[in-house]
Coordinates of C-alpha atoms in Angstrom, one line a residue:
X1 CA -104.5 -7.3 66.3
X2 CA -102.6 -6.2 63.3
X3 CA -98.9 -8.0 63.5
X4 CA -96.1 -5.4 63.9
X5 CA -94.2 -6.3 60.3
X6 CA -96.0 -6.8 57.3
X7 CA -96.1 -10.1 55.1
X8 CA -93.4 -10.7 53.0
X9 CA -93.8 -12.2 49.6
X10 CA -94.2 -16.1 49.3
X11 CA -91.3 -18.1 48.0
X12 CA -92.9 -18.6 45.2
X13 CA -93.2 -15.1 44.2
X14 CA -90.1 -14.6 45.0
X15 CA -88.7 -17.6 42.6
X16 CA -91.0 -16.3 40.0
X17 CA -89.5 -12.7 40.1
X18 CA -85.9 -14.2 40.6
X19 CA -86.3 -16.9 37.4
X20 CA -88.1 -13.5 35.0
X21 CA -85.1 -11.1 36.1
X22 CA -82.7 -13.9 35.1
X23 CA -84.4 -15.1 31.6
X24 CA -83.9 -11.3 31.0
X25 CA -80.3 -10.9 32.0
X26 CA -79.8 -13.9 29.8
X27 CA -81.4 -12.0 26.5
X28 CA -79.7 -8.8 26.9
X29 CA -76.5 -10.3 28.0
X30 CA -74.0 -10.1 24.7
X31 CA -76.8 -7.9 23.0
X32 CA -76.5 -5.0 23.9
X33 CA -73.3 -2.4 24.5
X34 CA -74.3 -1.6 28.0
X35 CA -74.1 -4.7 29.4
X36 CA -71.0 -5.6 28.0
X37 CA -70.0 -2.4 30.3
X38 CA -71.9 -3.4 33.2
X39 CA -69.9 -6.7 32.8
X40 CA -66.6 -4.9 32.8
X41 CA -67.7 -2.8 35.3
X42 CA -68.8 -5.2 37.9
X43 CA -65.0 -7.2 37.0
X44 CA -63.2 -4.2 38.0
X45 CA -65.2 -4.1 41.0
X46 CA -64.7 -7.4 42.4
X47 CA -61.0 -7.3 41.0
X48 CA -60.0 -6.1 44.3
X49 CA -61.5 -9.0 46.2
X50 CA -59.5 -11.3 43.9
X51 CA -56.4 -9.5 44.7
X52 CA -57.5 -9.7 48.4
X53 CA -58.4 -13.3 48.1
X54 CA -54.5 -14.2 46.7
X55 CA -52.8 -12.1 49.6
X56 CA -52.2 -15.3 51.7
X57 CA -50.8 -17.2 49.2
X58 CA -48.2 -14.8 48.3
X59 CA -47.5 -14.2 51.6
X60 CA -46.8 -18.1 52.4
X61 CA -44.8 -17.8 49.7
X62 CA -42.7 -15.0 50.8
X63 CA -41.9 -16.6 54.3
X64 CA -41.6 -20.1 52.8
X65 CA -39.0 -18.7 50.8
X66 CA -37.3 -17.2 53.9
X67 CA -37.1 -20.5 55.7
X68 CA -35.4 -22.5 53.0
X69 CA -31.9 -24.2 53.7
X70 CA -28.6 -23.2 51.9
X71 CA -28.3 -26.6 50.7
X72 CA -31.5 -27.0 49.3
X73 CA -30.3 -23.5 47.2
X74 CA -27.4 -24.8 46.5
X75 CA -29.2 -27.8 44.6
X76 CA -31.8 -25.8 42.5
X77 CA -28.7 -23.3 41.8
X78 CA -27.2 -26.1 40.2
X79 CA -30.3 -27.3 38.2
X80 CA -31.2 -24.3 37.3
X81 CA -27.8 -23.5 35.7
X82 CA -27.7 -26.8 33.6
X83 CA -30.9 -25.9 32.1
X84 CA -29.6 -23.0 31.4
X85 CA -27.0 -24.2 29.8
X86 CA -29.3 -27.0 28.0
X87 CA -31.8 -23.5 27.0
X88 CA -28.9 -21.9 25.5
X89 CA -28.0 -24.5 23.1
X90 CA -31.3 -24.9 21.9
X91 CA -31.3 -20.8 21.0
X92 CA -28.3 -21.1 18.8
X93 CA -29.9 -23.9 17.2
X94 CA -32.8 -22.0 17.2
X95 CA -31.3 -18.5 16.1
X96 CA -30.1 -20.9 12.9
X97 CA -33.2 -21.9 12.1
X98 CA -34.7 -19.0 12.1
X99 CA -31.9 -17.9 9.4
X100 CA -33.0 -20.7 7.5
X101 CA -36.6 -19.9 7.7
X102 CA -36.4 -16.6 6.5
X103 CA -34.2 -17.3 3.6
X104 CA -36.8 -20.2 2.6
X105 CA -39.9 -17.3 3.0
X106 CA -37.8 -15.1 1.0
X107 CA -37.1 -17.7 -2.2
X108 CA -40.8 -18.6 -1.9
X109 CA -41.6 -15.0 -1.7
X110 CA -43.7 -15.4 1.5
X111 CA -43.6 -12.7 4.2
X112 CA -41.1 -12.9 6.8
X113 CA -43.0 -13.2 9.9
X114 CA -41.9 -11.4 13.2
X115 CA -41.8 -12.6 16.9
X116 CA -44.9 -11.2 18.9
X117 CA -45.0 -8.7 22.0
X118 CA -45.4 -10.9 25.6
X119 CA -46.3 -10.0 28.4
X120 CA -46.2 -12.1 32.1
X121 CA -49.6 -12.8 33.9
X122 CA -50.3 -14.3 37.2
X123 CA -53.1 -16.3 38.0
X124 CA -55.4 -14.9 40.6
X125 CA -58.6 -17.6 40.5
X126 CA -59.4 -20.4 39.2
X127 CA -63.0 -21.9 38.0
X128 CA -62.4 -25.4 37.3
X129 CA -65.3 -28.0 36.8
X130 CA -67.4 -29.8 34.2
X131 CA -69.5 -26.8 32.9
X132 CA -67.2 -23.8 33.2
X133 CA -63.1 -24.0 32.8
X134 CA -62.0 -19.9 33.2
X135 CA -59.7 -18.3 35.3
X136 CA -58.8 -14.7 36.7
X137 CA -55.3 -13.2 35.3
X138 CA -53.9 -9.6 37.1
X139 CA -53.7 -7.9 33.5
X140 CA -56.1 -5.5 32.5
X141 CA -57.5 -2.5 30.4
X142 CA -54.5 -0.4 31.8
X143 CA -51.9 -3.2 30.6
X144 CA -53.6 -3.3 27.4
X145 CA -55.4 -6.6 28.0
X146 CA -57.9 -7.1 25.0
X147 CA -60.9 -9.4 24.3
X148 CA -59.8 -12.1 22.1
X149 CA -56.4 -12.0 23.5
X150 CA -54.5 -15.4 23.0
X151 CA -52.9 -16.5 26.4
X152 CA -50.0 -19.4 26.9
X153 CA -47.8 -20.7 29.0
X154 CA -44.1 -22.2 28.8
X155 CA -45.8 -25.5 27.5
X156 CA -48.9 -24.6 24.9
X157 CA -52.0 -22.8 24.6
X158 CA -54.3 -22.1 27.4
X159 CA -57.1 -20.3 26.1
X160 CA -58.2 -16.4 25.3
X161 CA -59.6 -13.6 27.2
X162 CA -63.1 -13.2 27.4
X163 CA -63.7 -9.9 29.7
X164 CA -61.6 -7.2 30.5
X165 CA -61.7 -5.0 33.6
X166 CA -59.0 -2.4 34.8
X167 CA -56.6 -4.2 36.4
X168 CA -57.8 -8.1 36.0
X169 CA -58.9 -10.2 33.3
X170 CA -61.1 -13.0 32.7
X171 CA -59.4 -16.0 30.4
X172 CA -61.8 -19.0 28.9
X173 CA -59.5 -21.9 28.6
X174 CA -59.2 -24.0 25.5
X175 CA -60.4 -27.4 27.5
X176 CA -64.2 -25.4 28.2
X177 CA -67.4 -26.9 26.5
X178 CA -68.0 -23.6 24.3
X179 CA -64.0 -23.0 22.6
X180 CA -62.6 -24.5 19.8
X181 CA -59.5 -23.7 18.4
X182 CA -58.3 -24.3 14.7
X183 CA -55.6 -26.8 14.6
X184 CA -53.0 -29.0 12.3
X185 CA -51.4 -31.7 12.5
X186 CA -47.5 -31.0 13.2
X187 CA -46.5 -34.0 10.7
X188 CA -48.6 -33.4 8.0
X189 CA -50.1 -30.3 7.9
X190 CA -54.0 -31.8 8.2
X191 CA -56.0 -29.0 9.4
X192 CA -59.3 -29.6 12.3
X193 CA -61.2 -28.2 14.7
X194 CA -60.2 -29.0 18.8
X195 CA -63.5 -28.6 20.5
X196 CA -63.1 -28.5 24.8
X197 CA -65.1 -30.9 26.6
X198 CA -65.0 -29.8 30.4
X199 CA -62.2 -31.9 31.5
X200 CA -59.0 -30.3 32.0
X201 CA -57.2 -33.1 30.7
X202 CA -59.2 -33.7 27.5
X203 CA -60.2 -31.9 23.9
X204 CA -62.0 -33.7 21.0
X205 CA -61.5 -33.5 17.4
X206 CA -65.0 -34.5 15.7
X207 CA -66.4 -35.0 12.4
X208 CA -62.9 -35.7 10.6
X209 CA -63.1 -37.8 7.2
X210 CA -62.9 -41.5 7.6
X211 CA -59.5 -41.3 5.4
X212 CA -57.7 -38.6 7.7
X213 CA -54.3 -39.1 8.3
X214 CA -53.9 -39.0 12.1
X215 CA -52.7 -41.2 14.6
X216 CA -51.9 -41.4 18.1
X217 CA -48.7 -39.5 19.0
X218 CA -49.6 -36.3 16.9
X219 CA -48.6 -32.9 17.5
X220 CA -51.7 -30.6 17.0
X221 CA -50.6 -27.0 16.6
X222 CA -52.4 -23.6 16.3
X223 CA -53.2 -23.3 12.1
X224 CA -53.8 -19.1 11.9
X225 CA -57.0 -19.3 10.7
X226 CA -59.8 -17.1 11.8
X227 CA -56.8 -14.5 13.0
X228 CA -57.2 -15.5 16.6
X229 CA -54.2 -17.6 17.8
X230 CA -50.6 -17.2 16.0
X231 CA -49.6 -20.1 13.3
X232 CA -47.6 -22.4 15.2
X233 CA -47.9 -22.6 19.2
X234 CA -48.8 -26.1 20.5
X235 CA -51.8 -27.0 21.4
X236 CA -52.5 -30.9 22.4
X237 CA -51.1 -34.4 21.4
X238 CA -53.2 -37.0 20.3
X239 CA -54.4 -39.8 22.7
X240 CA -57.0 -41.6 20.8
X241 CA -58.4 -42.3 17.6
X242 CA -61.9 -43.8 16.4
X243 CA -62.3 -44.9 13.0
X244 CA -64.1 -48.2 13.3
X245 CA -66.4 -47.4 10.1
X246 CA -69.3 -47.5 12.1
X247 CA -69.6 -43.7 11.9
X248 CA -69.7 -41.8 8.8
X249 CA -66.7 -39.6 10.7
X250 CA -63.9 -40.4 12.7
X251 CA -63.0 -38.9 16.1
X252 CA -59.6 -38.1 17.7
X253 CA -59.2 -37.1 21.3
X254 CA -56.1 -35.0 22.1
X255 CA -55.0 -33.9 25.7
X256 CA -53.4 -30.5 25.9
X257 CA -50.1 -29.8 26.1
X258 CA -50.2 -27.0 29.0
X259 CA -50.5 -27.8 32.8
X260 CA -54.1 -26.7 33.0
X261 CA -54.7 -28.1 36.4
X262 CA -51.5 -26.1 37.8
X263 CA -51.3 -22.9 36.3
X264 CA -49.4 -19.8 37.9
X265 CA -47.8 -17.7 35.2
X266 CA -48.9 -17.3 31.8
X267 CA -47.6 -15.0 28.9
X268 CA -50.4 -12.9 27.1
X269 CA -49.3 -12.5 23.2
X270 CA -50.0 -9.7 21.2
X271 CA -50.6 -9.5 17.1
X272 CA -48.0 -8.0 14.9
X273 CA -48.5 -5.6 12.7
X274 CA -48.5 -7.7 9.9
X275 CA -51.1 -10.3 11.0
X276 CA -53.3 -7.4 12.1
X277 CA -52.7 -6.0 8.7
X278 CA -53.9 -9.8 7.7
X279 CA -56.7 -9.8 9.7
X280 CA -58.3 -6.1 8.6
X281 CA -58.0 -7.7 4.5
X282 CA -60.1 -10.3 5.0
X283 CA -62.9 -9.6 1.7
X284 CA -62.7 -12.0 -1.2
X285 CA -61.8 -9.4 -3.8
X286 CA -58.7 -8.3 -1.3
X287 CA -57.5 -12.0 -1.5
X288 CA -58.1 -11.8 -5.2
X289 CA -55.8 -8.6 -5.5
X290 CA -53.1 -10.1 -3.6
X291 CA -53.1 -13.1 -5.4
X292 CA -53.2 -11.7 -8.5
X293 CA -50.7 -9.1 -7.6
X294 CA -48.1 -12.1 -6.7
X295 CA -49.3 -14.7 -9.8
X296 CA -48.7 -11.5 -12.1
X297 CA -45.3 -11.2 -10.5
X298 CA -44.1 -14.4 -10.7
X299 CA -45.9 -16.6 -13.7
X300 CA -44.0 -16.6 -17.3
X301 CA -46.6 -15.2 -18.9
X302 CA -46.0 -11.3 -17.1
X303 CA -42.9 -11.0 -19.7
X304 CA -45.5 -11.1 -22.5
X305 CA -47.7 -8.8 -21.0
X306 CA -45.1 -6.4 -20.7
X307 CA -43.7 -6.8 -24.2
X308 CA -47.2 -6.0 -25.3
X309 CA -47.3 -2.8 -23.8
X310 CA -44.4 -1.9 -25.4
X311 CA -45.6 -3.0 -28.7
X312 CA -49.0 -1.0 -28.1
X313 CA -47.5 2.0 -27.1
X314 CA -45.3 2.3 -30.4
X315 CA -48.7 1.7 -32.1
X316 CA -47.9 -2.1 -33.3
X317 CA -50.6 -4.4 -33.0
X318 CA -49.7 -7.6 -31.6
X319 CA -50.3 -10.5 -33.2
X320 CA -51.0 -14.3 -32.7
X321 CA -50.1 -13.6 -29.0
X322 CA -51.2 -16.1 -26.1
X323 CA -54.2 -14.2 -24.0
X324 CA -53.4 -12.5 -21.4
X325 CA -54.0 -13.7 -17.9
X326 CA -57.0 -11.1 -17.2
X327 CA -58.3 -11.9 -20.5
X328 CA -58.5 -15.4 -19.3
X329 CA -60.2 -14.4 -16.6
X330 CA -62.7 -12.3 -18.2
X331 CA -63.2 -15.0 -21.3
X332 CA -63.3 -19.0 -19.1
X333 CA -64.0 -20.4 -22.1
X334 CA -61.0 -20.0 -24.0
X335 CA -58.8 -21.7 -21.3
X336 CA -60.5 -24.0 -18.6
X337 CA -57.0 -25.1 -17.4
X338 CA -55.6 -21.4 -16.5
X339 CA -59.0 -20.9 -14.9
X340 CA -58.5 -23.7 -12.5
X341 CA -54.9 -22.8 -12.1
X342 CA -56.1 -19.4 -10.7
X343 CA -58.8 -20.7 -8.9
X344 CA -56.3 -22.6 -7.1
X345 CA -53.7 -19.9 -6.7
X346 CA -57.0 -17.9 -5.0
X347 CA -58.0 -21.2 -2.4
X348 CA -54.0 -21.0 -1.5
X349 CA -53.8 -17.2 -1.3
X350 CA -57.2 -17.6 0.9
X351 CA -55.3 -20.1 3.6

């Protein structure tokens, strides 16, 4: 007698299928275009079911908010004035300052830099353990969420976005095992790399020189470099140092500065037109122009160039004249110490 429903696959052909279709999601995924929009895809799909998924909470919060006493209103109407009072002072300290820092950038003839665009975000979800620190934030596509979009909150840096769908995002957070962020030291300008390490409350700065200047108590703020995060927002202090000399390196280990473990609302920054400008000029012989735009600008020696000009164009020929900074460049030999000057100028134009 021949059994009504046929024979399903064993288990283990089953695993075997599941473990080959997987080991090929794995090598396509990030390889290829389409699934980077299958990925997208798929989040503005289940972007709903996020939405769906926070509906409670906001609406506990909504009749919490109804049930609250007057006097209990009255209190956090009072707080909440004195700190804005305390905020207020700090802007007209703050609005003088930046006075001051743009009349430094302009002596030093450095670009003024501008404020960047922000936008609010809410949290939706939260993935929180050792081997994957992302959440879900209700900006998306239509917002004009991007990938590589540096995210904060009131405190310090909380990561970038990693995936965008329509209407939600997905943001890596700076404590997960695969970011790093560049970083410098508040106090002295010492540059490093913060490396997350799966714990919300920790990041690790590895492989520093065994003379480093860092201690506990540092500020560790974002450095600019690799065009990602803004110069300047805070990242983490410093916890711990280990330079015993029985490594070759010393370690540091920083927690970060922004509430990780209780995030709500978080403000997504956008670039300015001048550091996107910065980040589209990022060949060697573009850093050579600029630099040799501005050293021709400012150094002594532009006078002389000019005067020689003059002299050639009333057919003069100039004589026992210091070489010219381009003929300096194009003949080393001649002058070793101008070489190295440049050379330096270029490492500083290069920062």
């Amino acid at each position: 007698m021949k059994p009504i429903f046929a024979k399903a696959p064993s288990l283990g052909v089953r695993l075997f299928f599941a473990v080959s279709i997987s080991i090929a999601f794995i090598l396509l995924d990030g390889r290829s275009n389409a699934m980077i929009q299958m990925r997208n895809m798929l989040e503005t799909a289940v972007s709903g079911l996020y939405y769906f998924a926070n509906t409670p909470r906001t609406v506990l919060d909504s009749v919490s908010n109804n049930f609250i006493d007057s006097q209990k209103l009255q209190l956090e109407n009072q707080a909440l004035k004195e700190q804005l009072r305390e905020k207020n002072a700090d802007l007209l300290l703050l609005e003088q300052l930046k006075v001051e820092n743009q009349r430094l950038r302009l002596l030093l003839s450095s670009p003024l830099r501008q404020d960047e665009y922000k936008k609010v975000a809410e949290v939706l979800t939260a993935e929180m353990d050792a081997y994957r620190q992302q959440i879900i934030v209700n900006q998306g596509r239509k917002d004009g969420a991007f990938v590589g979009q540096p995210i904060i909150d009131e405190k310090g840096v909380v990561g970038q976005i990693i995936s965008v769908g329509e209407t939600s995002s997905r943001v890596l957070l700076l404590t997960d095992v695969t970011h790093a962020v560049p970083v410098q030291i508040l106090r002295n300008d010492v540059r490093a790399i913060a490396n997350g390490t799966g714990n919300n409350d920790e990041l690790i700065l590895d492989n520093l020189p065994r003379t480093v200047d860092i201690k506990t108590g540092d500020i560790l703020v974002t450095s600019g470099l690799g065009g990602r995060f803004p110069e300047g927002y805070p990242v983490a202090v410093v916890e711990m140092v280990h330079n015993d000399g029985s490594n070759h390196f010393a370690k540091a280990i920083a927690r970060p500065l922004a509430s990780l473990e209780r995030l709500r609302y978080l403000l997504l920054l956008w670039p300015t037109a001048e550091e996107m400008h910065k980040t589209q000029r990022l060949s060697p012989q573009d850093v050579r122009d600029v630099v040799e735009e501005r050293r021709r600008n400012l150094h002594p020696l532009s006078r002389l160039k000019n005067a020689k000009k003059m002299k050639i164009g009333n057919n003069e020929e100039p004589k026992n004249e210091p070489l010219e900074p381009e003929e300096l460049l194009e003949n080393p030999a001649t002058a070793p110490e101008t070489e190295s000057e440049i050379n330096h100028s270029t490492d500083q134009g290069a920062e």
